[in-house]
Short mmCIF file of C-alpha atoms in Angstrom, two decimals:
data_model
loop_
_atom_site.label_atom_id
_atom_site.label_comp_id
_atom_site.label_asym_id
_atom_site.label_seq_id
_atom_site.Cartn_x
_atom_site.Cartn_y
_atom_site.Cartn_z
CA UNK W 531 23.23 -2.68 -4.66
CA UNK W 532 23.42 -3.48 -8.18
CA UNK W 533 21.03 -4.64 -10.83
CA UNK W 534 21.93 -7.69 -12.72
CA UNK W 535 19.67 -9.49 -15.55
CA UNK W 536 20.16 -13.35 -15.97
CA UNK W 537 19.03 -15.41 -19.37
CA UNK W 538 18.77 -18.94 -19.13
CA UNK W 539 17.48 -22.19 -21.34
CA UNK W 540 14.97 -24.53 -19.55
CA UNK W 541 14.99 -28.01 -20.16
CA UNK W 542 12.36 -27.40 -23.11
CA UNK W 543 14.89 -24.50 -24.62
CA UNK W 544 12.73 -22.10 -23.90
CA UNK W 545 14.33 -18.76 -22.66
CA UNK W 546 14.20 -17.68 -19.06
CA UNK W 547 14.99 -14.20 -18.30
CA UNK W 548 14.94 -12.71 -14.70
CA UNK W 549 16.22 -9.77 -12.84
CA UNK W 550 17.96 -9.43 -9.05
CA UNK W 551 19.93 -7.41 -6.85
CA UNK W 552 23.09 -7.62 -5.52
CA UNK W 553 26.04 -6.31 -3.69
CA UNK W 554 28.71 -8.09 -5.82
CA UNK W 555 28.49 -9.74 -9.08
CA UNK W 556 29.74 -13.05 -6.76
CA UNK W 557 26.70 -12.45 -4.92
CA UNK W 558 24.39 -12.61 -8.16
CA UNK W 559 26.33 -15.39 -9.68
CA UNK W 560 25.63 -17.66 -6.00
CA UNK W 561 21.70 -16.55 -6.20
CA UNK W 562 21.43 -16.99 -10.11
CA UNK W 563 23.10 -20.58 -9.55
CA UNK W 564 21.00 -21.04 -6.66
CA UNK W 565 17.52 -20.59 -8.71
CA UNK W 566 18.90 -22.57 -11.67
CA UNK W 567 19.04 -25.54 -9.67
CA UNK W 568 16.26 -24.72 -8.29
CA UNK W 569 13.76 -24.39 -11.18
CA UNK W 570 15.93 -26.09 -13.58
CA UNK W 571 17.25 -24.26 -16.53
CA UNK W 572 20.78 -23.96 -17.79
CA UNK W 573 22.23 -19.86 -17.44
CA UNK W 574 23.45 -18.69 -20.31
CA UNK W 575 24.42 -14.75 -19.20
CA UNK W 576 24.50 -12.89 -16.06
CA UNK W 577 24.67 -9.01 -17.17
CA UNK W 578 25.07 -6.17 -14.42
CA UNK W 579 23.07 -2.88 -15.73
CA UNK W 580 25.39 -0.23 -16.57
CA UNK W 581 26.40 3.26 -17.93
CA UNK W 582 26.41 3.75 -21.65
CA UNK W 583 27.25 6.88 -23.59
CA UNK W 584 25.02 7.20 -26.23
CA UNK W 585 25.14 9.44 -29.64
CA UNK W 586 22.56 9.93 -32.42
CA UNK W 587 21.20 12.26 -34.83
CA UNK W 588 17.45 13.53 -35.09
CA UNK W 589 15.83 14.04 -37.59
CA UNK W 590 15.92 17.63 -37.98
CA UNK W 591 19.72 17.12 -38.25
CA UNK W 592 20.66 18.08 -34.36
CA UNK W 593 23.38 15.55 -32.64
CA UNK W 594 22.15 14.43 -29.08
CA UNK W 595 24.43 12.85 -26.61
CA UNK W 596 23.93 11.44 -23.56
CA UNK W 597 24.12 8.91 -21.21
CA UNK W 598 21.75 5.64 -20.14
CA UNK W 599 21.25 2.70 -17.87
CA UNK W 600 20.97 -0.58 -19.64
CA UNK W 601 22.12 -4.27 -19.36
CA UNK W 602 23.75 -4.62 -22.65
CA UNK W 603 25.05 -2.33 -25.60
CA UNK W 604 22.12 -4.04 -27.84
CA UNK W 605 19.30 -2.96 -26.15
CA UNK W 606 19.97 0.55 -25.99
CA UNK W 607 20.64 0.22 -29.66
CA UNK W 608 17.34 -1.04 -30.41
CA UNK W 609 15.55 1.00 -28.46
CA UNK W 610 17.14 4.42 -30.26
CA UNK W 611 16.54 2.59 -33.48
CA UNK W 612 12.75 2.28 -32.49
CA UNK W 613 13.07 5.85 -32.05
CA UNK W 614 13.54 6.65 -35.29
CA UNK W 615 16.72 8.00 -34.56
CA UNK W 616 19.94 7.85 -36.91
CA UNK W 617 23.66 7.70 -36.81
CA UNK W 618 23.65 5.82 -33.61
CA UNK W 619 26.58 4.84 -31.62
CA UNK W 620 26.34 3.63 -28.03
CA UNK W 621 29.99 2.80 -26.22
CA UNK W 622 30.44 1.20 -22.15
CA UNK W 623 31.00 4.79 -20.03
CA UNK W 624 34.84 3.61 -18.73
CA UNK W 625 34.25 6.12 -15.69
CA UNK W 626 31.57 3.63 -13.97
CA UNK W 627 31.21 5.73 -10.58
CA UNK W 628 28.71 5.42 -8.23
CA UNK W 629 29.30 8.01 -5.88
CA UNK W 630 26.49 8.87 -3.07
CA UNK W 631 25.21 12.24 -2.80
CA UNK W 632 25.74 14.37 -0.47
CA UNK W 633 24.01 13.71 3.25
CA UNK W 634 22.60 16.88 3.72
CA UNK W 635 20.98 16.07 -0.09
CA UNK W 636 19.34 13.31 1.52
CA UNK W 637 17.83 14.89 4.28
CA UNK W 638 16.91 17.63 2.43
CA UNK W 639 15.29 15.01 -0.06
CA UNK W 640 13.52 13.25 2.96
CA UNK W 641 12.61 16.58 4.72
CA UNK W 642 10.89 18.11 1.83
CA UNK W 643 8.93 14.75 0.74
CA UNK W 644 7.47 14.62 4.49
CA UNK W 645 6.27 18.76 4.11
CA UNK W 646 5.07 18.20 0.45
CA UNK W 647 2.90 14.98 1.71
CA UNK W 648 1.54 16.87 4.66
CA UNK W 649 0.19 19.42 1.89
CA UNK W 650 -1.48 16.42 0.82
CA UNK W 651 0.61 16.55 -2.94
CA UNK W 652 0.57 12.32 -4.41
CA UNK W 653 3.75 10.85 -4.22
CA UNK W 654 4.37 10.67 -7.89
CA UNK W 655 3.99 14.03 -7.99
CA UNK W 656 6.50 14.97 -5.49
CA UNK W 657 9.07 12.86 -6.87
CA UNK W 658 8.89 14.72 -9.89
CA UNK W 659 9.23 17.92 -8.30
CA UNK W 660 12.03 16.07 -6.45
CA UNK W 661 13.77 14.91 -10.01
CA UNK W 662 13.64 18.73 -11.47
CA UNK W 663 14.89 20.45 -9.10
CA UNK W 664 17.68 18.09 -7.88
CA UNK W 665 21.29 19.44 -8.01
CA UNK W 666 23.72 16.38 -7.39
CA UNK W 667 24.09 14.25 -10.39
CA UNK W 668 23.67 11.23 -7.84
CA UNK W 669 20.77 12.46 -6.28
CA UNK W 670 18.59 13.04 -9.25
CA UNK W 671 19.91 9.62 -9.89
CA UNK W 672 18.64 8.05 -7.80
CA UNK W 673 15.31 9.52 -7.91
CA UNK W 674 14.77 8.71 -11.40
CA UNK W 675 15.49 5.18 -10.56
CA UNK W 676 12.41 4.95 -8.11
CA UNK W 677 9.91 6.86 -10.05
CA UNK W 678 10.92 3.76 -13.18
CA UNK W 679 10.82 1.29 -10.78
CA UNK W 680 7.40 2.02 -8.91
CA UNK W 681 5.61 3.07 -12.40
CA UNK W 682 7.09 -0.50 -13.52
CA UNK W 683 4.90 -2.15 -10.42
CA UNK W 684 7.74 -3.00 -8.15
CA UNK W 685 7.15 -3.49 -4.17
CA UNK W 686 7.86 0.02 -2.82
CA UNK W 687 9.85 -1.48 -0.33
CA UNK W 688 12.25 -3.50 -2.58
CA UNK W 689 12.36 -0.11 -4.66
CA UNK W 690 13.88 1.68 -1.83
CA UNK W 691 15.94 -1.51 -0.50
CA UNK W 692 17.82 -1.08 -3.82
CA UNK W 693 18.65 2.30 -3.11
CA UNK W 694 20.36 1.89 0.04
CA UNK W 695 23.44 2.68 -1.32
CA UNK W 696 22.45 6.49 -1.71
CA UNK W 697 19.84 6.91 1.23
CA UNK W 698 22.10 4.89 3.71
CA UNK W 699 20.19 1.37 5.20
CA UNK W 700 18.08 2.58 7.76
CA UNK W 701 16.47 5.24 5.51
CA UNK W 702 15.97 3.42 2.98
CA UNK W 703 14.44 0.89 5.18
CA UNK W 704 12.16 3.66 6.48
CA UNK W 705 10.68 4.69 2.89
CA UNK W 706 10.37 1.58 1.87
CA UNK W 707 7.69 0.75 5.74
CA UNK W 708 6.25 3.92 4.51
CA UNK W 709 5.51 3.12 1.19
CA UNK W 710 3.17 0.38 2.50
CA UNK W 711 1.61 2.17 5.59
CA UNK W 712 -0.71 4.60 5.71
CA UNK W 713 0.85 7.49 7.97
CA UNK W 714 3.49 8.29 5.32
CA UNK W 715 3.67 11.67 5.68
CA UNK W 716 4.20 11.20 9.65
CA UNK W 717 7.10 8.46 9.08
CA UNK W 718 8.62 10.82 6.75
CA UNK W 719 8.68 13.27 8.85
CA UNK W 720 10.23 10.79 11.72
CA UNK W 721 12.89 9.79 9.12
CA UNK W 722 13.72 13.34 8.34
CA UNK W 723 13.76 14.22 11.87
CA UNK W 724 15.98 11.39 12.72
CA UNK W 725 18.47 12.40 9.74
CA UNK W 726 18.67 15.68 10.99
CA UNK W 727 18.99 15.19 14.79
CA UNK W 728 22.23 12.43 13.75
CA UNK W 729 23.81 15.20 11.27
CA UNK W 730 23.72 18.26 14.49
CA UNK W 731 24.95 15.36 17.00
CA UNK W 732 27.84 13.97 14.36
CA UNK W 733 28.05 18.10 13.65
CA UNK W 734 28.31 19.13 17.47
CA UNK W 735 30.92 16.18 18.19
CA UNK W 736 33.24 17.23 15.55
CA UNK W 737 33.04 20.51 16.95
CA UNK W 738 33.27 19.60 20.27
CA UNK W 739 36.49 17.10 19.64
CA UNK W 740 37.82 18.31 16.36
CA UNK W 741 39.58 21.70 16.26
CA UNK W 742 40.81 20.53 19.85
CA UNK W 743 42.11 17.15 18.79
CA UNK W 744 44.00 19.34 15.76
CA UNK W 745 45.25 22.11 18.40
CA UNK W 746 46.50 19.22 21.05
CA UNK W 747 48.14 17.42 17.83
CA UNK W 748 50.15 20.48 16.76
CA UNK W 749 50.99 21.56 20.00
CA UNK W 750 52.60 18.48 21.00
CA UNK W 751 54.92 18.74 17.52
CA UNK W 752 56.09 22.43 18.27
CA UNK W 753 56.71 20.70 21.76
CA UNK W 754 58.76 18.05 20.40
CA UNK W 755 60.16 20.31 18.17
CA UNK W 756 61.46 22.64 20.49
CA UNK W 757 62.69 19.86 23.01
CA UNK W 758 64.49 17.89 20.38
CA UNK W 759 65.95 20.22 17.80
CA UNK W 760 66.07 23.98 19.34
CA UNK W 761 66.65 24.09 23.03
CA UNK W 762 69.74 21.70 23.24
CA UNK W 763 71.49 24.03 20.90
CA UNK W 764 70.96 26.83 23.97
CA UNK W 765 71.96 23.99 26.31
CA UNK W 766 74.63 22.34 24.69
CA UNK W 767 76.55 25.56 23.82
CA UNK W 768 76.65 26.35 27.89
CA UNK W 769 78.32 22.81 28.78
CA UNK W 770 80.74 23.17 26.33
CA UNK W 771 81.92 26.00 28.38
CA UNK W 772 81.90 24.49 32.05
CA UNK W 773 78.60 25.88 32.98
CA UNK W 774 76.00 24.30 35.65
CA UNK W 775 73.15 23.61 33.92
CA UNK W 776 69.83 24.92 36.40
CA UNK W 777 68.14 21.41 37.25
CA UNK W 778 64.59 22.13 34.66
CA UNK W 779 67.01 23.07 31.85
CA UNK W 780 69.08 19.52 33.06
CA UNK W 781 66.01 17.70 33.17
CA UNK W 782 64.71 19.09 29.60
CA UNK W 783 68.18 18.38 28.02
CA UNK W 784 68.05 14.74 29.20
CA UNK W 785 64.62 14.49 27.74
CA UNK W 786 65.66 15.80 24.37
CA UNK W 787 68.42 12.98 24.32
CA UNK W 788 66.05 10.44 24.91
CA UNK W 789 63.61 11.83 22.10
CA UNK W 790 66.31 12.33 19.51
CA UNK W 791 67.61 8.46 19.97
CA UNK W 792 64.40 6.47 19.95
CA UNK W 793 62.38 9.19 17.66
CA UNK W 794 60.99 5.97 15.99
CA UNK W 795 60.22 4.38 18.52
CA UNK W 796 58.23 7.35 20.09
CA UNK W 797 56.52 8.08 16.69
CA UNK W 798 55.58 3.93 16.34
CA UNK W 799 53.88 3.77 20.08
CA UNK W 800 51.93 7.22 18.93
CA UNK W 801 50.45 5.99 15.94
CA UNK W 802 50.77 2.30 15.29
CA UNK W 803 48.58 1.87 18.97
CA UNK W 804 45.43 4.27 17.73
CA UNK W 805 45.49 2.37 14.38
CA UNK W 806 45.38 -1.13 15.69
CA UNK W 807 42.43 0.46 18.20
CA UNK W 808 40.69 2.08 15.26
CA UNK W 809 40.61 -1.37 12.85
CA UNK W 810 39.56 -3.29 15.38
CA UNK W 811 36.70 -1.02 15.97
CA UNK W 812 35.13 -1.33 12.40
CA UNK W 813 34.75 -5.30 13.23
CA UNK W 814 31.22 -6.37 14.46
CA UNK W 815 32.77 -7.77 17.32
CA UNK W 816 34.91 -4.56 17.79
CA UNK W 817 31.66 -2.09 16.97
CA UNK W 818 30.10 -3.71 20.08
CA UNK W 819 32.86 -3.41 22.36
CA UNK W 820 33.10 -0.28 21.42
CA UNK W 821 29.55 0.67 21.63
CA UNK W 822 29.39 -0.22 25.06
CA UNK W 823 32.35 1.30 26.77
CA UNK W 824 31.30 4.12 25.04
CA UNK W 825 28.42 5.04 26.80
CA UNK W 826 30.09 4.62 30.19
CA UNK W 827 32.87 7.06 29.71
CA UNK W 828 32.49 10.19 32.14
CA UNK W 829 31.04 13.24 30.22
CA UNK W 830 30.48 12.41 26.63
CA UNK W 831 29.01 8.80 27.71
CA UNK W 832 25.92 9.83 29.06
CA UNK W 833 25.51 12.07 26.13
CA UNK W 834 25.78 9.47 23.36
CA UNK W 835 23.72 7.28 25.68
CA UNK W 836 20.97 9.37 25.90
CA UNK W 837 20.88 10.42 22.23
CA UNK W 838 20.64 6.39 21.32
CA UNK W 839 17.95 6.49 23.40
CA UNK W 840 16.17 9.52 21.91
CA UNK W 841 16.79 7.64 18.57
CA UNK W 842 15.04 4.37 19.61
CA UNK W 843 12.19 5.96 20.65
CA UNK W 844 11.94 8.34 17.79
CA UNK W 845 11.47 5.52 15.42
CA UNK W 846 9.45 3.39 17.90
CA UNK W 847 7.04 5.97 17.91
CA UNK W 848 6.91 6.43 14.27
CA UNK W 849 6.67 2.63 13.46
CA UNK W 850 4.45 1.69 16.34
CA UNK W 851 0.80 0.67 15.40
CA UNK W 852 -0.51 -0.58 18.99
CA UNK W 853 -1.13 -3.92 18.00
CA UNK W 854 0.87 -7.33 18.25
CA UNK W 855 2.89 -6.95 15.66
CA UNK W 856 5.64 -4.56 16.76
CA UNK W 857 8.84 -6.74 16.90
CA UNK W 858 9.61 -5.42 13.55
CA UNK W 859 9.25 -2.47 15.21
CA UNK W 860 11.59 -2.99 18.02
CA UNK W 861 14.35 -4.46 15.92
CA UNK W 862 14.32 -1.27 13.52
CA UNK W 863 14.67 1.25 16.30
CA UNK W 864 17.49 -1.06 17.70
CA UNK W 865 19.23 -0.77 14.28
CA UNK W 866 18.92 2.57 14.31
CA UNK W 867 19.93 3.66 17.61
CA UNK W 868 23.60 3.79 16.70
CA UNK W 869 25.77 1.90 19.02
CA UNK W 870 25.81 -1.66 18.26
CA UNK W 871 26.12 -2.84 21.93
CA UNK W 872 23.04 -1.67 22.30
CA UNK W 873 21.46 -3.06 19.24
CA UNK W 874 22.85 -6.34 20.48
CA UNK W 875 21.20 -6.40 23.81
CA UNK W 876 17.87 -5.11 22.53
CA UNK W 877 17.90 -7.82 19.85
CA UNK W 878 19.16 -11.26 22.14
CA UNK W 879 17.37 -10.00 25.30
CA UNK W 880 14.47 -8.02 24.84
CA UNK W 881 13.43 -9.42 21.77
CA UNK W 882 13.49 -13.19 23.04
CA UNK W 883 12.20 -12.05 26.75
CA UNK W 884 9.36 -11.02 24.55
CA UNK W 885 8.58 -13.74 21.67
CA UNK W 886 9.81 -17.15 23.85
CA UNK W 887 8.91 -16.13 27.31
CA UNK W 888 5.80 -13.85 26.91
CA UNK W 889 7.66 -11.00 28.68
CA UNK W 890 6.02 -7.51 28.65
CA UNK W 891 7.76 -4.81 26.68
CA UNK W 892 9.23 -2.67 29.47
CA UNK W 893 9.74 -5.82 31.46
CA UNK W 894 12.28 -6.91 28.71
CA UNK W 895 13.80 -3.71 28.22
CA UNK W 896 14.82 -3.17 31.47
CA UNK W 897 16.52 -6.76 31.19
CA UNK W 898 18.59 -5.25 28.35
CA UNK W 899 20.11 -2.96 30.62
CA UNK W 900 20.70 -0.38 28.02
CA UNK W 901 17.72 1.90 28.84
CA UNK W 902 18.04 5.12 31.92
CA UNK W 903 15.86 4.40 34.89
CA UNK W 904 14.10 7.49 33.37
CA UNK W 905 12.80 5.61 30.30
CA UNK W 906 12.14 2.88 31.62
CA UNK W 907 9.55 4.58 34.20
CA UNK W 908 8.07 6.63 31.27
CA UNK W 909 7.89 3.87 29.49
CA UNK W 910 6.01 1.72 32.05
CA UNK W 911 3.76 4.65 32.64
CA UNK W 912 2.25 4.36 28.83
CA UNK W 913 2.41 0.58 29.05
CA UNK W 914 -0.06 0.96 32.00
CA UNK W 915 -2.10 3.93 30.08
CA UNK W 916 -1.97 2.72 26.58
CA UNK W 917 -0.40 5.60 25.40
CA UNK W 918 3.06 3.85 25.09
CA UNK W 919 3.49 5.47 22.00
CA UNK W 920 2.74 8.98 22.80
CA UNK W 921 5.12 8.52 25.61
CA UNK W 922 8.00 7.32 23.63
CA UNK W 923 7.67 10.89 21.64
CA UNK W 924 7.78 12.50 24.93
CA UNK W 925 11.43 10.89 26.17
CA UNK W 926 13.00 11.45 22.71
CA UNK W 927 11.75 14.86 23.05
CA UNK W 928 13.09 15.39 26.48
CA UNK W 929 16.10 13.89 25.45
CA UNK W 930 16.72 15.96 22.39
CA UNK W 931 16.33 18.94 24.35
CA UNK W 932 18.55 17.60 27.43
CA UNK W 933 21.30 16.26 24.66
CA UNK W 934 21.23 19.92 23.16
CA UNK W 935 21.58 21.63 25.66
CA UNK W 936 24.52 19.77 27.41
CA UNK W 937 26.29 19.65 24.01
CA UNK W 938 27.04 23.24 24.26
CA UNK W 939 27.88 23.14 27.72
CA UNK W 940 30.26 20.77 26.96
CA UNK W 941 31.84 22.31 23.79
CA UNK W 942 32.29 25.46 25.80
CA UNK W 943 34.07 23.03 28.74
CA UNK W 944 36.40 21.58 26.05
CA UNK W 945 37.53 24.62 25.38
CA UNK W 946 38.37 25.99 28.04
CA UNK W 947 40.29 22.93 29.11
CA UNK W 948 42.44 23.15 26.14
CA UNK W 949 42.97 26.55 26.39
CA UNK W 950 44.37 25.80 30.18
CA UNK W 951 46.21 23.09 28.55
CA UNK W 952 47.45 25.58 26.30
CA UNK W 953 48.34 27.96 28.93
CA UNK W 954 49.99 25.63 30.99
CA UNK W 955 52.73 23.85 28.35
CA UNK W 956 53.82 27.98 27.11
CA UNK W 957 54.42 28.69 30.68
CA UNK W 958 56.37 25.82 31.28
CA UNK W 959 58.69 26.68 27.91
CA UNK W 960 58.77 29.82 28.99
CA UNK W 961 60.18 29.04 32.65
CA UNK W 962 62.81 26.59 30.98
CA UNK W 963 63.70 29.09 28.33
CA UNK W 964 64.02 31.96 30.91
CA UNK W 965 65.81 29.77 33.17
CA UNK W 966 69.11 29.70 30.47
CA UNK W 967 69.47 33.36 31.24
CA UNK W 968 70.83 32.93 34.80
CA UNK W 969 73.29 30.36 33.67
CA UNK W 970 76.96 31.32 34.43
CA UNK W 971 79.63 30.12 32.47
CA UNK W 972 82.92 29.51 34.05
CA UNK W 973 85.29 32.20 32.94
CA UNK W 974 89.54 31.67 32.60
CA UNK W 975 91.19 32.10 36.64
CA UNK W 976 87.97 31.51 38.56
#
């Protein structure tokens, strides 16, 4: 989200200066146009705050360069004149990138805030601490940003909003509840936990699907390799002298000929398919469809089911306050939960079972259809107790453990598969290419 600055002339030509956020300077231009009309002054400039490389000379003679946020050239110039300073020259940075730190910066950034606010530190204090000792040019950033924008008197949750595009949109949403409540170290610590389970699950799938993905990829080249270019060299060379091909080597040469004449063909239904599959995916439409045939599939489904689930509770339990007011609450953990089917049927089902029909909350999440039989009985045992949110701590907690666990299992499983996999196409080039060696060419007479 960027920053923009609008000027304006009211109908008594007196200036009118405000500031807004945006994702796109289209976006500002629509809200700008929207408030002109609204309180009725004419805009005269809509300015996005930028990078500006900056020069000047102190007054002991030493050159300082550097760079600095501002909305125009102008003001940066004024401000260094203010200074004191001499010899100033300010220039528009042409390199304008934004890039996001690192995600294990922002977990670590998150994790330490929540231990330094359970040692009772003030927040200002931490952020400073946060601001020194910051590596990534991004990250420290970032945190300058907030500690200008919360000693300015902004809402600590529109300070955070604007810097979703470093902490992600659920984080950011997170700071900026915590900023307001008063358990901020413990929804800190939720966050951070949260962060850091999603990093070992994205960490364990990759190693679970990657380096077996890669090894299944390569192996079916050197197989189509070997069928098309190398073996009907072997092959070919016997027919040309009358010999009776065995009936795997007759089978394999037929299937190089079909390879070799519709190689493009072959290579367009390999990749074109998984790249139709995988844009369609990253609609909203596609994310859902996605979302939930992806928890049914047989192994990994009930994995990435369960973790959602682990998720939702995580941050229902660190966002419930036991009174009425917890459909916030509900929606955030649905948004977070990371598989938009989900998220859908949590949001048009248990959300309106709840608000239009007066439907009690595991009542309504059962109607979703998106929660284990397990949950839902833990979670009607704390809706009859009153401990509702002590027991959502306990599921994600079993489930983190249960998720774990059968991770590994299952990384060990894929392995072993491929490596049969393996096994199984080298033994089957090795029969074919041990089968040429009984071939018998027909000699001269016979």
């Amino acid at each position: 989200m960027a920053e923009y600055r609008y000027n304006g002339l009211n109908s008594r030509k007196k200036r009118i200066v405000g500031y807004l956020t945006a994702a796109t300077k289209k976006e500002a231009r629509v809200r700008v146009d929207s408030l002109a009309r609204q309180y009725r002054f004419e805009l005269i400039s809509l300015q996005k705050k930028t990078i500006f490389l900056y020069r000047y000379r102190k007054r002991d003679g030493t050159l300082v360069r550097g760079e600095q946020q501002a909305y125009a050239r102008e003001d940066l110039e004024l401000a260094l004149q203010q200074m004191g300073y001499k010899e100033i020259k300010v220039e528009k940075s042409l390199l304008n990138l934004n890039f996001k730190p690192p995600y294990s910066d922002v977990i670590s950034f998150i994790r330490l805030t929540a231990d330094l606010l359970h040692e009772k530190l003030p927040f200002d204090e931490i952020m400073q601490l946060m601001q020194i000792d910051a590596s990534n040019k991004s990250m420290k950033k970032m945190i300058k940003e907030v500690i200008s924008d919360l000693k300015d008197g902004m809402d600590g949750e529109e300070v955070f909003r604007k810097q979703a595009w470093a902490l992600g949109e659920f984080p950011s949403k997170m700071l900026g509840v915590a900023s307001k409540s008063g358990n901020m170290a413990e929804i800190y610590e939720n966050t951070a936990k949260f962060l850091e389970r999603d990093y070992e699950f994205k960490k364990s799938i990759r190693s679970a699907l990657l380096m077996p993905t890669i090894t299944l990829l390569v192996l079916f080249g050197a197989v189509v390799f070997y069928v098309g270019y190398i073996f009907p060299k072997t092959a070919e060379m016997f027919a040309r002298v009358g010999a009776t091909l065995p009936p795997m080597t007759a089978f394999t040469l037929e299937a190089s000929y079909f390879i070799t004449d519709n190689l493009v063909w072959i290579l367009l239904a390999v990749i074109v398919p998984p790249i139709i599959l995988w844009q369609l995916a990253k609609t909203e439409k596609g994310k859902v469809v996605t979302g939930k045939y992806m928890i049914r599939m047989p192994v990994m489904g009930s994995l990435m089911h369960k973790s959602s689930i682990e998720i939702f509770c995580r941050v229902f339990y660190s966002m419930y306050s036991g009174s009425g007011e917890n459909i916030e609450v509900i929606r955030t953990a649905a948004e977070a939960c990371r598989n938009k089917y989900m998220e859908k049927q949590i949001k048009e089902i248990t959300i309106p079972m709840m608000v239009r029909r007066g439907q009690g909350f595991v009542e309504s999440l059962k109607a979703s259809d998106v929660f284990t039989v397990n949950a839902i009985t833990r979670f009607n045992t704390g809706a009859e107790s009153g401990t509702l949110k002590k027991v959502a701590l306990q599921i994600a907690k079993y489930y983190e453990k249960e998720t774990s666990y059968r991770m590994k299992a299952i990384t060990e499983w894929i392995q072993v598969v491929i490596g049969l996999v393996i096994m199984l196409v080298m033994t089957a080039l090795t029969i074919v290419s041990s089968e040429t060696a009984v071939v018998q060419p027909e000699l001269p007479g016979m």
